[in-house]
mmCIF file of C-alpha atoms and ligand atoms in Angstrom:
data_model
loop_
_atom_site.group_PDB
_atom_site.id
_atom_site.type_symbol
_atom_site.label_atom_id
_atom_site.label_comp_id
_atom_site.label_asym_id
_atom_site.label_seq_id
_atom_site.Cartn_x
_atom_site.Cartn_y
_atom_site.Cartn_z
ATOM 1 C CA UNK A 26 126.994 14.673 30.093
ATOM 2 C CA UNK A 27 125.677 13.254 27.129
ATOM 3 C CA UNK A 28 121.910 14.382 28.063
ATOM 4 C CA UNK A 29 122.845 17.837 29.092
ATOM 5 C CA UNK A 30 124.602 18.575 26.033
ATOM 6 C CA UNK A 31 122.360 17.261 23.510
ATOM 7 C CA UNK A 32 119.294 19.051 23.251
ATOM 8 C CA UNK A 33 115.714 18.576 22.636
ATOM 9 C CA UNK A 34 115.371 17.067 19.006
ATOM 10 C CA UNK A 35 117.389 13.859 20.211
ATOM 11 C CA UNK A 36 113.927 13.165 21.616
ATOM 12 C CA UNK A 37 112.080 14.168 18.550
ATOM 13 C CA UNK A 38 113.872 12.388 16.095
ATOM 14 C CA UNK A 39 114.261 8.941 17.884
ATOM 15 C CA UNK A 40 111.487 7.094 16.790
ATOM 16 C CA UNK A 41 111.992 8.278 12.892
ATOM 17 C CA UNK A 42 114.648 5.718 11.615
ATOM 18 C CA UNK A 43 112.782 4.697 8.923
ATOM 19 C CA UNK A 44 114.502 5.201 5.002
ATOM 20 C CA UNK A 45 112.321 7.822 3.878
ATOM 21 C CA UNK A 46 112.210 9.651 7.144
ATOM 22 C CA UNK A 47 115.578 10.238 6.286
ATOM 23 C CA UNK A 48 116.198 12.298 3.772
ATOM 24 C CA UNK A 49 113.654 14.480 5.180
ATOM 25 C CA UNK A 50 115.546 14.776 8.525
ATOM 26 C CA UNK A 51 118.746 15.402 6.890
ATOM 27 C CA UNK A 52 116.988 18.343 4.889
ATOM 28 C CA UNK A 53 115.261 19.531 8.365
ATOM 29 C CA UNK A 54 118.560 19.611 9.923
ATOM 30 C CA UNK A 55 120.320 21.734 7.262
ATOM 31 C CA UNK A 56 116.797 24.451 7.652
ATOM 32 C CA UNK A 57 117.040 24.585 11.067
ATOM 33 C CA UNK A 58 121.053 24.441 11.201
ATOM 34 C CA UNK A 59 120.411 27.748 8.471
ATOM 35 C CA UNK A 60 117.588 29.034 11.012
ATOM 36 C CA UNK A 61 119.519 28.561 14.472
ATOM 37 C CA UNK A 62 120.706 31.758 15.916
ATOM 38 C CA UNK A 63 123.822 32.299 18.101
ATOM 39 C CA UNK A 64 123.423 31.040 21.406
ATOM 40 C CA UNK A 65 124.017 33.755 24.507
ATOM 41 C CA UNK A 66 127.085 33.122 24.578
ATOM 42 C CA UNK A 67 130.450 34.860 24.257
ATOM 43 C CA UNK A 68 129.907 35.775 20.686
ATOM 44 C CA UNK A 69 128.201 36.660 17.212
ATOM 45 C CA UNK A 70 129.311 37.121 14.172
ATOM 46 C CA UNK A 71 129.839 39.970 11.388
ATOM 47 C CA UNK A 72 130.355 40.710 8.341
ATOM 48 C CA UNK A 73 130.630 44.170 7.430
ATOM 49 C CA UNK A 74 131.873 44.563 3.585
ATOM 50 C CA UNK A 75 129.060 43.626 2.392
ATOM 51 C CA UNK A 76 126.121 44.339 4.361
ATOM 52 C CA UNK A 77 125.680 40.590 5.072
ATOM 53 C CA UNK A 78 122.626 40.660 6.730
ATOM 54 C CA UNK A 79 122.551 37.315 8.421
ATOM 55 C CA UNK A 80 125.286 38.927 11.144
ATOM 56 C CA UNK A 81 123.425 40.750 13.904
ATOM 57 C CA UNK A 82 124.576 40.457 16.592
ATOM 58 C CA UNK A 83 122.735 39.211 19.995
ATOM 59 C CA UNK A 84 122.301 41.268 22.747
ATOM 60 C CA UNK A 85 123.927 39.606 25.040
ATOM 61 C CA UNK A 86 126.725 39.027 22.719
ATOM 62 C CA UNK A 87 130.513 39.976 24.226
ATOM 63 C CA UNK A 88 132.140 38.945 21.040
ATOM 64 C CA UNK A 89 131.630 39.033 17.004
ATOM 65 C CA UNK A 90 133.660 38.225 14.002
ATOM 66 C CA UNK A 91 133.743 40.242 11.218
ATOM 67 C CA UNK A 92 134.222 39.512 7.646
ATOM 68 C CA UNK A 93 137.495 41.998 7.447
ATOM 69 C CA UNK A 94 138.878 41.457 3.637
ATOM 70 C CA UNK A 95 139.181 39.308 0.584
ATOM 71 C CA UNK A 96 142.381 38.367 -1.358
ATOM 72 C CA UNK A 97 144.947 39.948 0.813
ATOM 73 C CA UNK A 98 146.939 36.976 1.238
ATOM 74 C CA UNK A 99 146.923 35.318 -2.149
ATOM 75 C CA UNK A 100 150.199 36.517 -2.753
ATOM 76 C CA UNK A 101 151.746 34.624 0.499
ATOM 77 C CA UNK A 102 150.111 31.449 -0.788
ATOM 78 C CA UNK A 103 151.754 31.754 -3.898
ATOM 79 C CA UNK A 104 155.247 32.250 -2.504
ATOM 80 C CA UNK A 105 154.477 29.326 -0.195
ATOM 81 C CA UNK A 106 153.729 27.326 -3.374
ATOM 82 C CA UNK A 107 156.581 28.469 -5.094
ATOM 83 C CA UNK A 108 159.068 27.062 -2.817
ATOM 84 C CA UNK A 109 157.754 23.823 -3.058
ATOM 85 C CA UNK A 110 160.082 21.998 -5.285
ATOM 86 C CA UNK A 111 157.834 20.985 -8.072
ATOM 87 C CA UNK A 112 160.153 19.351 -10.963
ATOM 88 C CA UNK A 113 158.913 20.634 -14.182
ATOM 89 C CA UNK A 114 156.784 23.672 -14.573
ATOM 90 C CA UNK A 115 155.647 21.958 -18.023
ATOM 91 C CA UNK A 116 152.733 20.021 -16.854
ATOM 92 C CA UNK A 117 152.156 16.840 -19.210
ATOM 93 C CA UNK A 118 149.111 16.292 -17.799
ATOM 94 C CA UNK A 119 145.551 18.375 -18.888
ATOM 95 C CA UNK A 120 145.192 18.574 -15.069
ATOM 96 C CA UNK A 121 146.989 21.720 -13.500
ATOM 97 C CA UNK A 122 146.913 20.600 -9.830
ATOM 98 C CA UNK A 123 148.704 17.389 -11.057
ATOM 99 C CA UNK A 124 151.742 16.850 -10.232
ATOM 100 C CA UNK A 125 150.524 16.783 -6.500
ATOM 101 C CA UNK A 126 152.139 19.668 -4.762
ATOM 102 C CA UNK A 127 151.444 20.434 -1.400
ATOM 103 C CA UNK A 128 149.243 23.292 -0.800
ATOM 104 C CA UNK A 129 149.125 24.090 3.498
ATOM 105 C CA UNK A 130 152.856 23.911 4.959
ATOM 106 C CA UNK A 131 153.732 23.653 8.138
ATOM 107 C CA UNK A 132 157.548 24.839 10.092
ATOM 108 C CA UNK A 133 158.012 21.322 10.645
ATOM 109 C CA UNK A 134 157.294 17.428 11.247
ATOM 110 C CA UNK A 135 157.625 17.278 14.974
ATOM 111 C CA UNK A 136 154.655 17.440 17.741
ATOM 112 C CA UNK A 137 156.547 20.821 18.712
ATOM 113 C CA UNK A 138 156.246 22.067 14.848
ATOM 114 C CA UNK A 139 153.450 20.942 12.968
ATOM 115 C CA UNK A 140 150.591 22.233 14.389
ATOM 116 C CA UNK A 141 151.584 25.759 12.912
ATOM 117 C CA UNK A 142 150.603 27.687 9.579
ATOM 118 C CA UNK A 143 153.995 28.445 8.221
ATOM 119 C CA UNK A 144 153.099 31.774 7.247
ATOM 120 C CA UNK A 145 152.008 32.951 10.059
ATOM 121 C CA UNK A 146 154.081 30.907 12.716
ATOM 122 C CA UNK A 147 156.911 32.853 14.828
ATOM 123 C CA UNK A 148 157.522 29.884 17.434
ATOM 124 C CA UNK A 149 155.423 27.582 19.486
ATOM 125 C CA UNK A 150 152.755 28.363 21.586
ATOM 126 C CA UNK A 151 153.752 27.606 25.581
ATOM 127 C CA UNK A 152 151.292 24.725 27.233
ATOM 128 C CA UNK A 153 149.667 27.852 29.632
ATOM 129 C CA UNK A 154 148.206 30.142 26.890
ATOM 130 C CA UNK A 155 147.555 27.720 24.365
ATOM 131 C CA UNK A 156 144.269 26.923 25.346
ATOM 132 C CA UNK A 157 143.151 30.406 25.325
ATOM 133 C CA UNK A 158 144.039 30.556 21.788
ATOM 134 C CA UNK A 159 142.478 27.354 20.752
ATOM 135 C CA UNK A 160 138.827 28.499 22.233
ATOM 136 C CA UNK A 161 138.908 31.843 20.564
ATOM 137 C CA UNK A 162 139.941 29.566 17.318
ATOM 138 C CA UNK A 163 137.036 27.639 17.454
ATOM 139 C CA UNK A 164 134.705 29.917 18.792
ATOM 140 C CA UNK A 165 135.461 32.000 16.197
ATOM 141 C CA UNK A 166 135.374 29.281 13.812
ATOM 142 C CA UNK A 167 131.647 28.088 14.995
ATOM 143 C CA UNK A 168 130.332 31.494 14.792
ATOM 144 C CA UNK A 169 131.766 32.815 11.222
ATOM 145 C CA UNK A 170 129.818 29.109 10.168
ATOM 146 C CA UNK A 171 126.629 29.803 12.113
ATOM 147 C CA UNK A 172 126.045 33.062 10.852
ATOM 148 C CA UNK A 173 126.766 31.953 7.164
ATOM 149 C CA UNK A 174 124.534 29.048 7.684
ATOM 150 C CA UNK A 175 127.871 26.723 6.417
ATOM 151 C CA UNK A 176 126.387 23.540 7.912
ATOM 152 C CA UNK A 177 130.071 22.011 9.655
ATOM 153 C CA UNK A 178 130.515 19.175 13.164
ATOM 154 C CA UNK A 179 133.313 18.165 15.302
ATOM 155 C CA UNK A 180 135.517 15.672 14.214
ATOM 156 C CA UNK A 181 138.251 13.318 15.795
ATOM 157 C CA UNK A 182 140.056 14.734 18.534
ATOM 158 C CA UNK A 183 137.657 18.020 18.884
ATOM 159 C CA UNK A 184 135.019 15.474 18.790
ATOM 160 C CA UNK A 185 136.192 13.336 21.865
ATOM 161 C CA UNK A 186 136.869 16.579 23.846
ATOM 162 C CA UNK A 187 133.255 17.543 23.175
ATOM 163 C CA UNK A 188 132.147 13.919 24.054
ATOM 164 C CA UNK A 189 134.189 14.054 28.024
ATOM 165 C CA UNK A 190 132.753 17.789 28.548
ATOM 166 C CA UNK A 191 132.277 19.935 25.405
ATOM 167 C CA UNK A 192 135.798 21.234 25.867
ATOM 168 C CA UNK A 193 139.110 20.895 23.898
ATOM 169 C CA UNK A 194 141.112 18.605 25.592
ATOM 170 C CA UNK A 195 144.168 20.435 26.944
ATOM 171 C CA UNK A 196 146.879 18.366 25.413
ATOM 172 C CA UNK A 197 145.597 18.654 21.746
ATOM 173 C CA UNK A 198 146.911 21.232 19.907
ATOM 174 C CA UNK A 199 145.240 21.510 16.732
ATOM 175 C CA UNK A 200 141.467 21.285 16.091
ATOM 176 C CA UNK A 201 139.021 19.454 13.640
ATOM 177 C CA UNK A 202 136.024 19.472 12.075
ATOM 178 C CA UNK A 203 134.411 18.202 8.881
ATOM 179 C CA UNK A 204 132.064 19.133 6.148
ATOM 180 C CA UNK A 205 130.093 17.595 3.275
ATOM 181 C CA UNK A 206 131.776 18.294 -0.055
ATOM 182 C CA UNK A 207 129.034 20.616 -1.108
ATOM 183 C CA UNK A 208 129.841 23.040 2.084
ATOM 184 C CA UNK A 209 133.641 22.601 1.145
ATOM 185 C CA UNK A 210 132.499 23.457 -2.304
ATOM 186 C CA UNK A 211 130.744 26.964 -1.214
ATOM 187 C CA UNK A 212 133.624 27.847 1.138
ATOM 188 C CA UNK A 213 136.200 27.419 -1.815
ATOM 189 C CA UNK A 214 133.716 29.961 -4.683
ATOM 190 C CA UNK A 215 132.764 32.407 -1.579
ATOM 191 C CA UNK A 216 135.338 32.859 1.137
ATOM 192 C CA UNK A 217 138.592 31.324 -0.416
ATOM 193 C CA UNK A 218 141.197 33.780 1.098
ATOM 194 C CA UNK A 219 139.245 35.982 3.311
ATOM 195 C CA UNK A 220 140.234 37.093 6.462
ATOM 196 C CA UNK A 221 137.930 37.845 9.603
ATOM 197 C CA UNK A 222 137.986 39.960 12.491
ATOM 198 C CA UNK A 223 136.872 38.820 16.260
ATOM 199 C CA UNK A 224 135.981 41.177 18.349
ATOM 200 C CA UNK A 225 136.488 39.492 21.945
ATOM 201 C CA UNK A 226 135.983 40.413 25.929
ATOM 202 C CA UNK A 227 138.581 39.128 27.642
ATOM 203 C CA UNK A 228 137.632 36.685 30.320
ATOM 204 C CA UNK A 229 138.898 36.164 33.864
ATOM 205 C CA UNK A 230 141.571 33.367 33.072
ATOM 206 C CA UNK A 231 142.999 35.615 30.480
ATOM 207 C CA UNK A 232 143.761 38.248 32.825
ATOM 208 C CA UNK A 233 145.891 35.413 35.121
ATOM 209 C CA UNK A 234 147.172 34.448 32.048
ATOM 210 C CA UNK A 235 148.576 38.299 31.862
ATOM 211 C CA UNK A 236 146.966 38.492 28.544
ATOM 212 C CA UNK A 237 145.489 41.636 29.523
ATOM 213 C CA UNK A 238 142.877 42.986 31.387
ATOM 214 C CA UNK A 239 139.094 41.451 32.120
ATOM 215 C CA UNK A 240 136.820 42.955 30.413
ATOM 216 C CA UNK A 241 138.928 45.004 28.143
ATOM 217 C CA UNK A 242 138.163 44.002 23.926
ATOM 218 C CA UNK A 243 140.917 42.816 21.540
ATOM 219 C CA UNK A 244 140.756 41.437 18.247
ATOM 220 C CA UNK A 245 141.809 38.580 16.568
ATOM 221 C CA UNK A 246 142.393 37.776 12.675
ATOM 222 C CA UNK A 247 141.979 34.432 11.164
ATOM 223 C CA UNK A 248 141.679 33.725 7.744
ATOM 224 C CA UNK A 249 139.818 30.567 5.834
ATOM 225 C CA UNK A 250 142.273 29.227 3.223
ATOM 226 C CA UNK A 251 140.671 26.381 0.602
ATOM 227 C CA UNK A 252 143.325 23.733 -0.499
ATOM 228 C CA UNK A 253 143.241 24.008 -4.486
ATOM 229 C CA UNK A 254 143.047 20.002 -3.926
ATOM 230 C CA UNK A 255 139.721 19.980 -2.215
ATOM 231 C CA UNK A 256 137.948 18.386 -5.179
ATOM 232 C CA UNK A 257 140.002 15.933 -6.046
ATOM 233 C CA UNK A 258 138.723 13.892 -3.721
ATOM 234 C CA UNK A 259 141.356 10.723 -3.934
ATOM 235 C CA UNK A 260 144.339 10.478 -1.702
ATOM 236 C CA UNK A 261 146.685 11.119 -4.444
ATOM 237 C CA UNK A 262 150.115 10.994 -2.532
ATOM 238 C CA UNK A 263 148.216 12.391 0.909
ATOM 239 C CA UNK A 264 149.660 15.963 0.617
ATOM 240 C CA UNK A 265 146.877 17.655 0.600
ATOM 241 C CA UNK A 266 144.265 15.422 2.748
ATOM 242 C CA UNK A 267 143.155 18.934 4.943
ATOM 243 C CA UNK A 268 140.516 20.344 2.616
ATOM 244 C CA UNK A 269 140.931 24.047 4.022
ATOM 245 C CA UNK A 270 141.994 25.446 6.678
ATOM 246 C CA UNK A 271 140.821 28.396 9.886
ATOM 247 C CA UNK A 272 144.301 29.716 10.886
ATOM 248 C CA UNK A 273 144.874 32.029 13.447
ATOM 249 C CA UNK A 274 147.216 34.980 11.825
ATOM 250 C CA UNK A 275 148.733 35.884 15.032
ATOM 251 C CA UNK A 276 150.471 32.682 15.600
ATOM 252 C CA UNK A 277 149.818 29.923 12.717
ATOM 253 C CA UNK A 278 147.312 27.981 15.343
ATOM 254 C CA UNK A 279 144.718 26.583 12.675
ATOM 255 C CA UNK A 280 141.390 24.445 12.922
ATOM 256 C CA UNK A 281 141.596 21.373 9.532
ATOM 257 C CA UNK A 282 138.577 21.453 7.983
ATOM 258 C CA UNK A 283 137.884 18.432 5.802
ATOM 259 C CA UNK A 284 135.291 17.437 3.376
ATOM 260 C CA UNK A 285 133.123 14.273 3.458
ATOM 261 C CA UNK A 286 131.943 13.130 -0.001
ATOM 262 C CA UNK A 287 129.564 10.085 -0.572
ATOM 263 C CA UNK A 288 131.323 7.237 -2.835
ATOM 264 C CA UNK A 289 129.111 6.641 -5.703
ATOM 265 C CA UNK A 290 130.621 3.313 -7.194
ATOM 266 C CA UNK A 291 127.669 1.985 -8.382
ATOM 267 C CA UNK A 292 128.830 -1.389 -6.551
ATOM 268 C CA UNK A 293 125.999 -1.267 -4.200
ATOM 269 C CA UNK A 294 128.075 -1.751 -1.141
ATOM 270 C CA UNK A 295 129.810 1.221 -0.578
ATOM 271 C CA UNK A 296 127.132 3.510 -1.219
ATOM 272 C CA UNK A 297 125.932 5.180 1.603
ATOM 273 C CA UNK A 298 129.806 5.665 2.582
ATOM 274 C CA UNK A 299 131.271 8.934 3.384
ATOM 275 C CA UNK A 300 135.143 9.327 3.135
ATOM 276 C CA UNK A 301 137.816 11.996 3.925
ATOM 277 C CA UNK A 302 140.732 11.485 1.730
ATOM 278 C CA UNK A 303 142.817 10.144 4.784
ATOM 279 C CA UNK A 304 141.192 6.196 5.030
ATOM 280 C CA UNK A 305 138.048 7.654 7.571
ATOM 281 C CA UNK A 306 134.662 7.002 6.228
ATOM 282 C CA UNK A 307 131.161 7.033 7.749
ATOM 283 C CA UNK A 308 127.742 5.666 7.345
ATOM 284 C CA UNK A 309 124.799 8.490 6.482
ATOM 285 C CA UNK A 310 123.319 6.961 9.655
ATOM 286 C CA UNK A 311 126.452 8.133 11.387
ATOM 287 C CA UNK A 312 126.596 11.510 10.787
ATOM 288 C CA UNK A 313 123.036 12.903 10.330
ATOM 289 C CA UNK A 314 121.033 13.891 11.166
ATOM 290 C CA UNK A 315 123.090 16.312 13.294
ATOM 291 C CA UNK A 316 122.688 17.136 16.558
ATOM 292 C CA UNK A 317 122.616 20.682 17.922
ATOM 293 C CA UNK A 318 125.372 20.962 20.922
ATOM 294 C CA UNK A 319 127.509 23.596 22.280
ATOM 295 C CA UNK A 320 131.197 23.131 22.318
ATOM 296 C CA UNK A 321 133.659 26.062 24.434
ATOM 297 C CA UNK A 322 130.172 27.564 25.314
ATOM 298 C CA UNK A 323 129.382 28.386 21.431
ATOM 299 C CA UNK A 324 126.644 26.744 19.650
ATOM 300 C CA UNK A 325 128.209 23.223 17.469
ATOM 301 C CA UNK A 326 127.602 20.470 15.719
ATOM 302 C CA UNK A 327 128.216 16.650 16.378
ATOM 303 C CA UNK A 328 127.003 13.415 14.170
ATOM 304 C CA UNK A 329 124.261 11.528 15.284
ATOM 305 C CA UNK A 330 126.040 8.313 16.140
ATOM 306 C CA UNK A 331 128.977 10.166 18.639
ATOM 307 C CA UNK A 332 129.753 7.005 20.176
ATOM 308 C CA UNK A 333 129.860 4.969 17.534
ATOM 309 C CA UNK A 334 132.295 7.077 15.085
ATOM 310 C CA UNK A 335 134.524 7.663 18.353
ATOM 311 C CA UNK A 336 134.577 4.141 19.147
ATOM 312 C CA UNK A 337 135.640 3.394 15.587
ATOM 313 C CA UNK A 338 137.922 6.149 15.523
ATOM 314 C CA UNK A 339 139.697 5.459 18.903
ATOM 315 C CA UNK A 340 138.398 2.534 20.376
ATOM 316 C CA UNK A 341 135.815 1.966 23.425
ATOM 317 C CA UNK A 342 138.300 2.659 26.122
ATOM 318 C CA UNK A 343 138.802 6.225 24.583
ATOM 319 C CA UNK A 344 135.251 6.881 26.616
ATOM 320 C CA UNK A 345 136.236 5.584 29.728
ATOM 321 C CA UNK A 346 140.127 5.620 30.159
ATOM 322 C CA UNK A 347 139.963 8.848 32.695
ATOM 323 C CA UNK A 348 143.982 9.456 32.629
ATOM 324 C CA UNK A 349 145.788 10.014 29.707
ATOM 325 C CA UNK A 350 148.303 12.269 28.083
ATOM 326 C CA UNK A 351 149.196 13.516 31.155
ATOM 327 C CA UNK A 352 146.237 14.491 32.503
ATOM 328 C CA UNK A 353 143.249 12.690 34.478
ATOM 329 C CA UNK A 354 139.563 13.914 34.600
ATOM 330 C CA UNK A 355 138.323 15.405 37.567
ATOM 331 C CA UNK A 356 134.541 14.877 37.446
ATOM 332 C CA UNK A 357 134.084 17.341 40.090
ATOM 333 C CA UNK A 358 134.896 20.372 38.385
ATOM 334 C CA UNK A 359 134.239 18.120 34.709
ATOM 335 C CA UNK A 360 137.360 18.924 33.430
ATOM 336 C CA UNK A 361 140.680 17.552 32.255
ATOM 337 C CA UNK A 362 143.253 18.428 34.573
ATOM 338 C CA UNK A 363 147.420 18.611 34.447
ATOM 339 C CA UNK A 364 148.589 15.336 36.400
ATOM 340 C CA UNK A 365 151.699 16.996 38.459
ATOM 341 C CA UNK A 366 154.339 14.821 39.238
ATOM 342 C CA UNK A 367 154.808 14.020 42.712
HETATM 343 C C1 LIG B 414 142.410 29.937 -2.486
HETATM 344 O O1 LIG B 414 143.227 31.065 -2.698
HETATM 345 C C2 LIG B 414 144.613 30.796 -2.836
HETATM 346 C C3 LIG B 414 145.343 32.105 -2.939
HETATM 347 O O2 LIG B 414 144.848 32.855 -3.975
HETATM 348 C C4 LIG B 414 144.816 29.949 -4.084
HETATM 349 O O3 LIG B 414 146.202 29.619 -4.209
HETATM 350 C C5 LIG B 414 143.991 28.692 -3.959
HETATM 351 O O4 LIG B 414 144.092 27.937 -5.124
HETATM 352 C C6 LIG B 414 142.535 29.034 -3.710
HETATM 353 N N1 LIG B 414 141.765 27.860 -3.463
HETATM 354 C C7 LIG B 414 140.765 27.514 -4.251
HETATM 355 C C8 LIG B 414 139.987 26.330 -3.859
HETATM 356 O O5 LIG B 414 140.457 28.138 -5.236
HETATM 357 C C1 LIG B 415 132.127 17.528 -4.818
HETATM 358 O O1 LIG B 415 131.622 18.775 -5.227
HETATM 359 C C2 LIG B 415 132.059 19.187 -6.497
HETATM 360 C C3 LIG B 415 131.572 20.592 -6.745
HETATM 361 O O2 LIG B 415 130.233 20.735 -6.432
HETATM 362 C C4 LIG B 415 131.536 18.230 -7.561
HETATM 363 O O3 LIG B 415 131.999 18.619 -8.826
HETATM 364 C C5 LIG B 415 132.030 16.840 -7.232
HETATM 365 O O4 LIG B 415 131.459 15.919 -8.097
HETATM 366 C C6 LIG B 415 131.691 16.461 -5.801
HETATM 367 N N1 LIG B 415 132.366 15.225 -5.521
HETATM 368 C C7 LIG B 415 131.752 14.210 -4.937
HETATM 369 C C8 LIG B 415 132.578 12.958 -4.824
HETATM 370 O O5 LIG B 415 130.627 14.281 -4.468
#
């Protein structure tokens, strides 16, 4: 699987390890991440307020997201804020994000609640169509990137799923990915608060799924929401560790985005390091150059080193172990599959 997922440049890049090579690489990725159209897959992506030209979409495209409007639901996010208790208004400190205040808020701590947006969550998705939702999530997340040439890869979870069959594995419920603090830095100045449309042919399974009929189009909505927090990049008291978030405005479903920054310390040894705000950090060497995948049949992103961060992340036997959660992998048909009881 790993071969027939990873492309051509794995080849070309293998020999070039040396320190200057590097920097060069890392720059080649981010022009030919920028260059790289959508695959033929199920989708493209569009904007259309703003004749944003970088959005045509293919031919063989059955699906595109479309930039749909700006600050629509600033108002939401401030209610949301607002009922955060938050002690005194009267800041005595020059910063206004501090005291730490939680900025994304979920309906609740358990596994059942907290994979929702709260403003947008009516109750929890069923196992059965869940899935469905989460592809069109990150599909639609992939594409709205691609298209804007916002360089992002597949993190934790998503990550593993990609590394058994470039699928999300059916028992997560939430998705990840990650990008460097200067991505996270554009998406907060151009695209803070706006909400996309995408345009979608629905497949086979979602007909069995009675989600309607194959073939006929829906839309979906999903808006990209930056955390306030993302550049304060300490842990402060972890409330706001998810840099922004892709939520699904039909039912809260959301992919965390979260930014990598390098620690510049002048110590010596922890330059080179590049940490989230929740205790995961990563050698350059382990994340670029990237490598140009597909995940859910859309074109991705994945760190150089896959094995490596996964192995950090969830231990060796997270690559082999072929039952778990409920589920065991069928290598015939290369997919996770429901374990029934007997
Ligand atoms: C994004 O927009 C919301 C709503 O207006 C706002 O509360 C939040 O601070 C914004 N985020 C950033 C990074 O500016
Ligand atoms: C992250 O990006 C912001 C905005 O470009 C910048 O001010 C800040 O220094 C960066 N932080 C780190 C740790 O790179």
């Amino acid at each position: 699987m790993w071969s027939s997922l990873t492309p051509a440049r794995r080849q070309a890049t293998t020999t070039s390890w040396r320190d200057r090579l590097l920097t060069l690489l890392m720059a080649l990725t981010l022009i030919l991440s920028s260059l790289a159209s959508p695959l033929p897959i199920e989708g493209a992506v569009k904007a259309n307020n703003n004749n944003d030209a970088v959005s045509q979409p293919q031919a063989q495209a059955k699906a595109e997201v479309r930039q749909f409007s700006a600050p629509a639901q600033a108002q939401e996010a401030e209610t949301t804020n607002a009922a955060t208790p938050d002690g005194t208004t009267d800041t005595n400190t020059d910063d206004p994000l501090l005291p730490e205040r939680k900025y994304f808020h979920e309906p609740g701590w358990t596994e059942e609640l907290s994979h929702y947006d709260t403003r947008f969550f009516t109750s929890p998705v069923p196992y059965d169509p869940h899935l469905v939702h989460l592809r069109h999530l990150i599909r639609s997340y992939l594409l709205m990137t691609s298209s804007r040439s916002l360089t992002t890869w597949l993190a934790h979870g998503t990550l593993l799923g990609w590394y058994w069959n470039g699928a999300i594995m059916p028992w997560d419920y939430d998705l990840d990915v990650q990008v460097s603090n200067t991505t996270l830095g554009e998406m907060a100045r151009e695209w803070n608060q706006t909400t996309f449309d995408y345009v979608y042919t629905l497949s086979e399974e979602e007909e069995k799924e009675g989600l309607g009929k194959q073939g006929d189009v829906n839309v979906k909505k999903y808006l990209l929401d930056v955390n306030p927090y993302w550049a304060q990049r300490t842990r402060l008291e972890g409330m706001n560790v998810i840099d922004a978030r892709w939520i699904d405005m039909e039912n809260g479903m959301y992919v965390d985005i979260t930014g990598l920054s390098e620690d510049r310390e002048e110590t010596g040894t922890r330059q080179g390091v590049w940490s989230d705000k929740n205790y995961h950090g990563y050698g350059t060497r382990q994340i670029w150059p990237l490598r140009r995948t597909e995940f859910e049949g859309v074109e991705a992103w994945v760190p150089w080193d896959v094995e490596g961060v996964l192995k950090e992340e969830y231990g060796a036997r997270s690559l082999t172990e072929e039952s778990w959660a409920g589920h065991h992998f069928d290598h015939g048909r290369k997919q996770w599959v429901k374990t029934e009881l007997a």
